[in-house]
DNA sequence: GTCTATATATAGATAGAC
DNA sequence: GTCTATCTATATATAGAC
């Protein structure tokens, strides 16, 4: 049995993912969650307040999932490949990345913060992994961990865009395979 | 002097870019374009009809700009670098890629088609360039033109997402530099 | 072609009873 | 805590006069 606020947050997460912030109405949240209007406004100040709770949770979940992989065993290449290939619901897009398209989210500093932090944390974490990889001789010394980390995250986010445009997972898979091949070709052993 | 339909289309293009389809109202189009309600509905059937004209034009413009670069002089690497580095308005995002986040656009086959075609054309064109590059010995024979082309387009689209999340062009620039470095490192001469 | 009037539904809440 | 009533503004048009 989940509590009323809990059901509201989870429903809002779903709707934000499917329809974005502008496309998600309080009424839709109430109907899908089965929570009444008065009840919703009792627990949350309004749509922005509820959205903040939902976005914050999605951001934390995203980072937790990623960290479980990054902190696990394997070479830098293996962990990054696991990150890029472990994505589900490719056609639904990224629950955090999609929000960057929403002017109301980007225009509200409170709503924007979790989005910003998610990506800055991810980029820094992957840069660290790549740096370790270079230090261990997994990649050539010429590989720049910082720019390459942004490339890796961008491929993931752009892969979602291409998949949704094509209504097919294929371009996502291609983009991921392409960047992993490029990383593999950068290995000193391949030189 | 631009005609009334012309002003409507251009204004709709701007608003779709800034606010997306769901976030763009007929009233907003009328106010920004200075065209009255009756006049708008005289020239277009409604919001979807006007959006189709706007999206179609943006898609064509996008491909025309890209083709001007791809068909120009230079090595494959140079032309792809020119494509990735020639982007303006990074913080505004991609006028076509952003639409993939909009459920109403993706749910309408007519509105979706130009988006789909833009990316499938781009990916195919870049795959062709990369294939020529491999044939000329610009890259190692191990480079797969098709997957790498999807990677290149994904980096661009994902770069927009990262830039908007950070409210800074920096991660976009990093992502682009990162993938260009990886491509350069794949050159046979570097092996 | 353009304008004003009118219309229905939804967005996003607030007020107060229970 | 939850429910129903009410409210103002906007979304998305249609109708008919000029």
Tab-separated table of C-alpha atoms (C1' of nucleotides) in Angstrom:
chain	number	residue	atom	x	y	z
A	1	UNK	CA	0.000	0.000	0.000
A	2	UNK	CA	1.550	3.281	-1.038
A	3	UNK	CA	0.600	6.566	0.561
A	4	UNK	CA	-1.233	9.312	-1.275
A	5	UNK	CA	1.810	11.583	-1.710
A	6	UNK	CA	3.724	8.561	-2.930
A	7	UNK	CA	1.150	7.745	-5.569
A	8	UNK	CA	1.121	11.379	-6.682
A	9	UNK	CA	4.881	11.499	-7.075
A	10	UNK	CA	5.085	8.237	-8.999
A	11	UNK	CA	2.243	9.219	-11.302
A	12	UNK	CA	3.814	12.604	-11.932
A	13	UNK	CA	7.106	10.917	-12.788
A	14	UNK	CA	5.342	8.787	-15.375
A	15	UNK	CA	3.500	11.694	-16.916
A	16	UNK	CA	6.553	13.947	-17.020
A	17	UNK	CA	8.382	11.166	-18.803
A	18	UNK	CA	5.590	10.568	-21.303
A	19	UNK	CA	4.324	14.082	-21.906
A	20	UNK	CA	6.797	16.568	-20.421
A	21	UNK	CA	6.017	19.319	-17.941
A	22	UNK	CA	3.944	21.572	-20.182
A	23	UNK	CA	1.976	18.572	-21.409
A	24	UNK	CA	1.156	17.303	-17.932
A	25	UNK	CA	-1.934	18.752	-16.240
A	26	UNK	CA	-2.970	18.493	-12.590
A	27	UNK	CA	-6.178	16.874	-13.751
A	28	UNK	CA	-4.280	14.161	-15.614
A	29	UNK	CA	-2.212	13.463	-12.514
A	30	UNK	CA	-5.346	13.184	-10.395
A	31	UNK	CA	-7.080	10.870	-12.814
A	32	UNK	CA	-4.193	8.497	-13.334
A	33	UNK	CA	-3.245	8.348	-9.666
A	34	UNK	CA	-6.815	8.096	-8.456
A	35	UNK	CA	-6.185	10.936	-6.013
A	36	UNK	CA	-8.785	13.698	-5.714
A	37	UNK	CA	-8.196	17.359	-6.407
A	38	UNK	CA	-8.495	18.566	-2.815
A	39	UNK	CA	-6.196	15.794	-1.712
A	40	UNK	CA	-3.540	16.670	-4.224
A	41	UNK	CA	-3.515	20.330	-3.240
A	42	UNK	CA	-3.432	19.344	0.403
A	43	UNK	CA	-0.172	17.426	-0.015
A	44	UNK	CA	1.494	19.663	-2.582
A	45	UNK	CA	1.380	23.393	-3.239
A	46	UNK	CA	0.676	22.882	-6.920
A	47	UNK	CA	2.099	21.553	-10.133
A	48	UNK	CA	5.622	22.998	-9.760
A	49	UNK	CA	5.946	21.642	-6.222
A	50	UNK	CA	4.839	18.185	-7.245
A	51	UNK	CA	7.038	18.257	-10.307
A	52	UNK	CA	10.036	19.169	-8.169
A	53	UNK	CA	9.477	16.078	-6.014
A	54	UNK	CA	9.083	13.907	-9.111
A	55	UNK	CA	12.088	15.295	-10.972
A	56	UNK	CA	14.299	15.089	-7.899
A	57	UNK	CA	13.442	11.446	-7.426
A	58	UNK	CA	14.003	10.581	-11.085
A	59	UNK	CA	17.354	12.329	-11.018
A	60	UNK	CA	18.449	10.451	-7.900
A	61	UNK	CA	17.304	7.156	-9.332
A	62	UNK	CA	19.214	7.810	-12.532
A	63	UNK	CA	22.439	8.545	-10.701
A	64	UNK	CA	22.018	5.587	-8.358
A	65	UNK	CA	21.601	3.203	-11.272
A	66	UNK	CA	24.627	4.628	-13.038
A	67	UNK	CA	26.777	4.552	-9.916
A	68	UNK	CA	25.949	0.884	-9.326
A	69	UNK	CA	27.539	0.173	-12.706
A	70	UNK	CA	30.440	2.598	-12.496
A	71	UNK	CA	31.436	1.401	-9.042
A	72	UNK	CA	31.298	-2.253	-10.090
A	73	UNK	CA	33.973	-4.530	-11.492
A	74	UNK	CA	35.527	-4.371	-14.933
A	75	UNK	CA	37.736	-2.150	-17.040
A	76	UNK	CA	36.719	1.431	-17.781
A	77	UNK	CA	35.645	0.327	-21.252
A	78	UNK	CA	33.538	-2.481	-19.853
A	79	UNK	CA	31.791	-0.258	-17.335
A	80	UNK	CA	31.075	2.448	-19.896
A	81	UNK	CA	29.815	-0.172	-22.339
A	82	UNK	CA	27.591	-1.538	-19.576
A	83	UNK	CA	26.240	1.947	-18.963
A	84	UNK	CA	25.489	2.631	-22.627
A	85	UNK	CA	24.098	-0.810	-23.353
A	86	UNK	CA	22.076	-1.162	-20.186
A	87	UNK	CA	19.489	1.385	-21.211
A	88	UNK	CA	15.861	0.288	-21.273
A	89	UNK	CA	12.811	2.021	-22.647
A	90	UNK	CA	14.939	3.616	-25.333
A	91	UNK	CA	11.872	4.742	-27.260
A	92	UNK	CA	10.514	6.524	-24.200
A	93	UNK	CA	13.621	8.652	-24.073
A	94	UNK	CA	15.528	9.809	-21.024
A	95	UNK	CA	13.299	10.928	-18.140
A	96	UNK	CA	15.820	13.639	-17.265
A	97	UNK	CA	17.263	14.573	-20.656
A	98	UNK	CA	13.806	15.075	-22.117
A	99	UNK	CA	13.109	17.811	-19.603
A	100	UNK	CA	15.790	20.017	-21.136
A	101	UNK	CA	13.395	20.592	-23.995
A	102	UNK	CA	10.803	22.088	-21.660
A	103	UNK	CA	11.015	25.875	-21.372
A	104	UNK	CA	9.029	25.933	-18.125
A	105	UNK	CA	11.430	23.493	-16.490
A	106	UNK	CA	14.570	25.221	-17.734
A	107	UNK	CA	13.112	28.584	-16.739
A	108	UNK	CA	12.541	27.570	-13.119
A	109	UNK	CA	15.820	27.375	-11.187
A	110	UNK	CA	14.416	24.892	-8.675
A	111	UNK	CA	13.218	22.486	-11.365
A	112	UNK	CA	16.332	22.980	-13.410
A	113	UNK	CA	18.840	22.169	-10.684
A	114	UNK	CA	18.341	18.377	-10.496
A	115	UNK	CA	18.613	18.169	-14.282
A	116	UNK	CA	21.822	20.154	-14.296
A	117	UNK	CA	23.318	18.151	-11.453
A	118	UNK	CA	22.486	14.833	-13.026
A	119	UNK	CA	24.510	15.584	-16.113
A	120	UNK	CA	27.388	17.370	-14.428
A	121	UNK	CA	27.758	14.433	-12.018
A	122	UNK	CA	27.579	11.869	-14.809
A	123	UNK	CA	30.127	13.679	-16.939
A	124	UNK	CA	32.541	14.039	-14.041
A	125	UNK	CA	32.163	10.403	-13.022
A	126	UNK	CA	32.800	9.113	-16.532
A	127	UNK	CA	35.747	11.473	-16.955
A	128	UNK	CA	37.200	9.891	-13.809
A	129	UNK	CA	36.716	6.402	-15.197
A	130	UNK	CA	38.343	7.358	-18.488
A	131	UNK	CA	41.215	8.977	-16.625
A	132	UNK	CA	41.801	5.740	-14.738
A	133	UNK	CA	41.645	3.880	-18.039
A	134	UNK	CA	44.341	6.099	-19.510
A	135	UNK	CA	46.489	5.719	-16.402
A	136	UNK	CA	46.193	1.934	-16.626
A	137	UNK	CA	47.098	1.988	-20.282
A	138	UNK	CA	43.632	0.942	-21.341
A	139	UNK	CA	43.551	3.848	-23.799
A	140	UNK	CA	46.244	5.808	-25.567
A	141	UNK	CA	47.680	8.750	-23.641
A	142	UNK	CA	46.166	11.094	-26.211
A	143	UNK	CA	42.637	10.458	-24.985
A	144	UNK	CA	41.190	13.462	-23.164
A	145	UNK	CA	38.996	12.141	-20.325
A	146	UNK	CA	36.911	15.311	-19.979
A	147	UNK	CA	35.891	15.849	-23.596
A	148	UNK	CA	35.458	12.133	-24.187
A	149	UNK	CA	33.174	11.857	-21.152
A	150	UNK	CA	30.914	14.548	-22.603
A	151	UNK	CA	30.956	12.655	-25.889
A	152	UNK	CA	29.845	9.447	-24.181
A	153	UNK	CA	26.942	11.123	-22.392
A	154	UNK	CA	25.988	13.027	-25.547
A	155	UNK	CA	25.869	9.805	-27.570
A	156	UNK	CA	23.433	8.374	-25.062
A	157	UNK	CA	21.183	11.431	-25.070
A	158	UNK	CA	21.411	11.876	-28.816
A	159	UNK	CA	20.758	8.185	-29.293
A	160	UNK	CA	17.388	8.630	-27.608
A	161	UNK	CA	16.582	11.492	-29.975
A	162	UNK	CA	17.448	9.424	-33.048
A	163	UNK	CA	15.513	6.421	-31.769
A	164	UNK	CA	12.400	8.459	-31.120
A	165	UNK	CA	12.685	10.162	-34.514
A	166	UNK	CA	12.973	6.794	-36.246
A	167	UNK	CA	10.495	5.077	-33.929
A	168	UNK	CA	13.099	2.334	-33.730
A	169	UNK	CA	15.869	1.358	-31.343
A	170	UNK	CA	18.238	0.790	-34.247
A	171	UNK	CA	19.894	4.224	-34.522
A	172	UNK	CA	20.390	4.242	-30.758
A	173	UNK	CA	22.163	0.902	-30.907
A	174	UNK	CA	24.240	2.076	-33.849
A	175	UNK	CA	25.302	5.267	-32.113
A	176	UNK	CA	26.347	3.319	-29.013
A	177	UNK	CA	28.200	0.678	-31.004
A	178	UNK	CA	29.896	3.405	-33.019
A	179	UNK	CA	31.315	5.239	-30.039
A	180	UNK	CA	32.390	2.025	-28.308
A	181	UNK	CA	34.226	0.997	-31.481
A	182	UNK	CA	35.970	4.353	-31.592
A	183	UNK	CA	37.006	3.956	-27.954
A	184	UNK	CA	38.267	0.437	-28.602
A	185	UNK	CA	40.258	1.645	-31.616
A	186	UNK	CA	41.968	4.167	-29.374
A	187	UNK	CA	43.509	1.388	-27.265
A	188	UNK	CA	47.348	1.401	-27.334
A	189	UNK	CA	47.277	-2.285	-28.280
A	190	UNK	CA	45.444	-1.324	-31.465
A	191	UNK	CA	48.150	1.100	-32.479
B	1	UNK	CA	6.968	42.623	-47.435
B	2	UNK	CA	6.051	39.101	-46.475
B	3	UNK	CA	2.597	37.689	-47.028
B	4	UNK	CA	0.279	36.736	-44.196
B	5	UNK	CA	0.768	32.960	-44.596
B	6	UNK	CA	4.499	33.586	-44.701
B	7	UNK	CA	4.482	35.518	-41.447
B	8	UNK	CA	2.397	32.791	-39.826
B	9	UNK	CA	4.784	30.053	-40.882
B	10	UNK	CA	7.888	31.911	-39.744
B	11	UNK	CA	6.341	32.810	-36.402
B	12	UNK	CA	5.228	29.230	-35.874
B	13	UNK	CA	8.750	28.020	-36.619
B	14	UNK	CA	10.112	30.332	-33.936
B	15	UNK	CA	7.556	29.305	-31.352
B	16	UNK	CA	7.937	25.586	-32.054
B	17	UNK	CA	11.663	26.002	-31.570
B	18	UNK	CA	11.293	27.944	-28.333
B	19	UNK	CA	8.327	26.225	-26.732
B	20	UNK	CA	7.578	23.004	-28.603
B	21	UNK	CA	4.272	21.995	-30.129
B	22	UNK	CA	2.288	21.450	-26.940
B	23	UNK	CA	3.580	24.750	-25.569
B	24	UNK	CA	2.631	26.765	-28.637
B	25	UNK	CA	-0.919	28.141	-28.774
B	26	UNK	CA	-2.765	29.614	-31.745
B	27	UNK	CA	-3.200	32.784	-29.725
B	28	UNK	CA	0.543	33.111	-29.183
B	29	UNK	CA	1.117	32.682	-32.920
B	30	UNK	CA	-1.434	35.357	-33.701
B	31	UNK	CA	0.002	37.821	-31.220
B	32	UNK	CA	3.627	37.422	-32.244
B	33	UNK	CA	2.906	37.459	-35.963
B	34	UNK	CA	0.422	40.299	-35.747
B	35	UNK	CA	-2.074	38.234	-37.745
B	36	UNK	CA	-5.683	38.137	-36.582
B	37	UNK	CA	-7.581	35.010	-35.562
B	38	UNK	CA	-9.955	34.963	-38.506
B	39	UNK	CA	-7.077	35.511	-40.864
B	40	UNK	CA	-5.075	32.652	-39.423
B	41	UNK	CA	-7.950	30.201	-39.730
B	42	UNK	CA	-8.618	31.429	-43.246
B	43	UNK	CA	-5.126	30.472	-44.414
B	44	UNK	CA	-4.645	27.323	-42.346
B	45	UNK	CA	-7.013	24.651	-41.104
B	46	UNK	CA	-5.702	24.920	-37.569
B	47	UNK	CA	-2.686	24.361	-35.399
B	48	UNK	CA	-1.637	20.979	-36.851
B	49	UNK	CA	-1.850	22.280	-40.413
B	50	UNK	CA	0.223	25.342	-39.628
B	51	UNK	CA	2.713	23.266	-37.643
B	52	UNK	CA	3.132	20.920	-40.594
B	53	UNK	CA	4.083	23.829	-42.847
B	54	UNK	CA	6.517	25.140	-40.225
B	55	UNK	CA	8.135	21.794	-39.443
B	56	UNK	CA	8.471	20.912	-43.122
B	57	UNK	CA	10.268	24.161	-43.820
B	58	UNK	CA	12.599	23.802	-40.834
B	59	UNK	CA	13.454	20.268	-41.876
B	60	UNK	CA	14.237	21.349	-45.439
B	61	UNK	CA	16.335	24.250	-44.238
B	62	UNK	CA	18.290	21.962	-41.943
B	63	UNK	CA	19.081	19.506	-44.733
B	64	UNK	CA	19.965	22.269	-47.171
B	65	UNK	CA	22.447	23.787	-44.752
B	66	UNK	CA	24.026	20.410	-44.058
B	67	UNK	CA	24.223	19.500	-47.725
B	68	UNK	CA	26.003	22.762	-48.525
B	69	UNK	CA	28.757	21.638	-46.172
B	70	UNK	CA	28.817	17.971	-47.069
B	71	UNK	CA	28.938	18.671	-50.778
B	72	UNK	CA	31.757	21.190	-50.361
B	73	UNK	CA	35.534	20.739	-50.452
B	74	UNK	CA	37.697	18.994	-47.882
B	75	UNK	CA	38.333	15.579	-46.456
B	76	UNK	CA	35.532	13.616	-44.801
B	77	UNK	CA	36.954	14.574	-41.418
B	78	UNK	CA	37.025	18.251	-42.337
B	79	UNK	CA	33.483	18.268	-43.617
B	80	UNK	CA	32.148	16.432	-40.579
B	81	UNK	CA	34.080	18.769	-38.297
B	82	UNK	CA	32.587	21.700	-40.177
B	83	UNK	CA	29.127	20.261	-39.676
B	84	UNK	CA	29.589	19.697	-35.937
B	85	UNK	CA	31.362	22.966	-35.290
B	86	UNK	CA	29.165	25.123	-37.479
B	87	UNK	CA	26.185	24.934	-35.170
B	88	UNK	CA	24.711	28.190	-33.915
B	89	UNK	CA	22.164	28.835	-31.211
B	90	UNK	CA	23.393	25.795	-29.326
B	91	UNK	CA	21.448	26.787	-26.219
B	92	UNK	CA	18.223	26.963	-28.209
B	93	UNK	CA	18.637	23.335	-29.161
B	94	UNK	CA	17.861	21.684	-32.477
B	95	UNK	CA	14.617	22.907	-34.080
B	96	UNK	CA	13.993	19.392	-35.389
B	97	UNK	CA	15.528	17.191	-32.706
B	98	UNK	CA	13.599	18.959	-29.968
B	99	UNK	CA	10.340	17.914	-31.565
B	100	UNK	CA	11.065	14.256	-30.845
B	101	UNK	CA	10.262	15.037	-27.220
B	102	UNK	CA	6.757	16.147	-28.125
B	103	UNK	CA	4.166	13.364	-27.853
B	104	UNK	CA	1.657	15.209	-30.049
B	105	UNK	CA	4.203	15.552	-32.849
B	106	UNK	CA	5.438	11.968	-32.608
B	107	UNK	CA	1.842	10.757	-32.410
B	108	UNK	CA	0.808	12.445	-35.651
B	109	UNK	CA	2.228	10.628	-38.703
B	110	UNK	CA	2.115	13.768	-40.857
B	111	UNK	CA	4.048	15.859	-38.346
B	112	UNK	CA	6.416	13.052	-37.597
B	113	UNK	CA	7.507	12.337	-41.150
B	114	UNK	CA	9.719	15.393	-41.741
B	115	UNK	CA	11.477	14.744	-38.434
B	116	UNK	CA	12.106	11.128	-39.318
B	117	UNK	CA	13.326	11.981	-42.804
B	118	UNK	CA	15.700	14.656	-41.601
B	119	UNK	CA	17.607	12.236	-39.426
B	120	UNK	CA	17.535	9.270	-41.765
B	121	UNK	CA	18.858	11.474	-44.580
B	122	UNK	CA	21.568	12.962	-42.383
B	123	UNK	CA	22.713	9.589	-41.126
B	124	UNK	CA	22.865	8.147	-44.613
B	125	UNK	CA	24.738	11.155	-45.985
B	126	UNK	CA	27.345	11.054	-43.231
B	127	UNK	CA	27.730	7.294	-43.591
B	128	UNK	CA	28.510	7.923	-47.250
B	129	UNK	CA	31.147	10.506	-46.377
B	130	UNK	CA	32.746	8.196	-43.842
B	131	UNK	CA	32.716	5.365	-46.360
B	132	UNK	CA	34.601	7.559	-48.827
B	133	UNK	CA	37.024	8.447	-46.047
B	134	UNK	CA	37.723	4.778	-45.381
B	135	UNK	CA	38.147	4.099	-49.097
B	136	UNK	CA	40.657	6.956	-49.374
B	137	UNK	CA	42.561	5.692	-46.367
B	138	UNK	CA	41.538	8.647	-44.244
B	139	UNK	CA	40.399	6.225	-41.529
B	140	UNK	CA	41.404	2.714	-40.621
B	141	UNK	CA	39.552	-0.052	-42.452
B	142	UNK	CA	37.966	-1.088	-39.168
B	143	UNK	CA	35.755	1.992	-39.045
B	144	UNK	CA	32.107	1.144	-39.678
B	145	UNK	CA	30.575	4.038	-41.649
B	146	UNK	CA	26.973	3.279	-40.662
B	147	UNK	CA	27.332	3.019	-36.896
B	148	UNK	CA	29.846	5.859	-36.792
B	149	UNK	CA	27.470	8.110	-38.725
B	150	UNK	CA	24.765	7.523	-36.120
B	151	UNK	CA	27.333	8.307	-33.446
B	152	UNK	CA	28.195	11.622	-35.093
B	153	UNK	CA	24.567	12.710	-35.344
B	154	UNK	CA	23.877	11.510	-31.800
B	155	UNK	CA	26.777	13.546	-30.442
B	156	UNK	CA	25.294	16.635	-32.032
B	157	UNK	CA	21.800	16.009	-30.682
B	158	UNK	CA	23.062	14.935	-27.280
B	159	UNK	CA	25.380	17.932	-27.194
B	160	UNK	CA	22.340	20.188	-27.377
B	161	UNK	CA	20.774	18.338	-24.451
B	162	UNK	CA	23.916	18.715	-22.316
B	163	UNK	CA	24.283	22.378	-23.225
B	164	UNK	CA	20.709	23.168	-22.302
B	165	UNK	CA	21.007	21.229	-19.047
B	166	UNK	CA	24.155	23.142	-18.121
B	167	UNK	CA	22.917	26.437	-19.567
B	168	UNK	CA	26.320	26.614	-21.185
B	169	UNK	CA	27.802	25.794	-24.572
B	170	UNK	CA	30.777	24.103	-22.911
B	171	UNK	CA	29.559	20.484	-22.744
B	172	UNK	CA	28.417	20.749	-26.365
B	173	UNK	CA	31.862	21.879	-27.429
B	174	UNK	CA	33.464	19.144	-25.345
B	175	UNK	CA	31.273	16.431	-26.824
B	176	UNK	CA	32.080	17.591	-30.356
B	177	UNK	CA	35.804	17.876	-29.667
B	178	UNK	CA	35.759	14.456	-28.037
B	179	UNK	CA	34.234	12.662	-30.998
B	180	UNK	CA	36.452	14.483	-33.493
B	181	UNK	CA	39.498	13.432	-31.461
B	182	UNK	CA	38.308	9.840	-31.483
B	183	UNK	CA	37.854	9.993	-35.254
B	184	UNK	CA	41.300	11.521	-35.708
B	185	UNK	CA	42.839	8.804	-33.523
B	186	UNK	CA	41.315	6.217	-35.819
B	187	UNK	CA	43.387	7.451	-38.764
B	188	UNK	CA	45.770	4.791	-40.141
B	189	UNK	CA	48.628	7.292	-39.885
B	190	UNK	CA	48.073	7.407	-36.121
B	191	UNK	CA	48.428	3.666	-35.763
C	1	DG	C1'	-9.141	38.160	-46.614
C	2	DT	C1'	-9.888	40.069	-42.131
C	3	DC	C1'	-12.605	41.182	-38.018
C	4	DT	C1'	-15.524	40.445	-33.935
C	5	DA	C1'	-18.564	37.489	-31.381
C	6	DT	C1'	-19.437	33.286	-29.459
C	7	DA	C1'	-18.637	28.457	-27.803
C	8	DT	C1'	-16.822	24.210	-25.410
C	9	DA	C1'	-13.143	22.149	-22.870
C	10	DT	C1'	-9.194	22.309	-20.133
C	11	DA	C1'	-5.524	24.458	-17.027
C	12	DG	C1'	-4.547	25.435	-12.646
C	13	DA	C1'	-6.053	26.604	-8.792
C	14	DT	C1'	-8.945	28.386	-4.119
C	15	DA	C1'	-12.787	27.914	-0.540
C	16	DG	C1'	-15.097	25.708	2.566
C	17	DA	C1'	-17.920	21.629	4.018
C	18	DC	C1'	-17.286	17.016	5.971
D	1	DG	C1'	-7.079	14.371	4.750
D	2	DT	C1'	-10.572	14.244	1.254
D	3	DC	C1'	-14.546	16.005	-1.337
D	4	DT	C1'	-17.423	19.185	-4.024
D	5	DA	C1'	-18.210	23.761	-5.686
D	6	DT	C1'	-16.521	27.630	-7.740
D	7	DC	C1'	-13.359	30.710	-10.302
D	8	DT	C1'	-10.327	33.103	-13.880
D	9	DA	C1'	-7.662	32.408	-17.842
D	10	DT	C1'	-6.368	30.002	-21.820
D	11	DA	C1'	-6.760	26.482	-25.733
D	12	DT	C1'	-8.773	25.801	-29.907
D	13	DA	C1'	-11.717	26.623	-32.631
D	14	DT	C1'	-16.570	28.099	-35.545
D	15	DA	C1'	-19.980	31.634	-37.412
D	16	DG	C1'	-21.095	35.286	-39.707
D	17	DA	C1'	-20.544	40.342	-40.618
D	18	DC	C1'	-17.682	43.546	-43.345
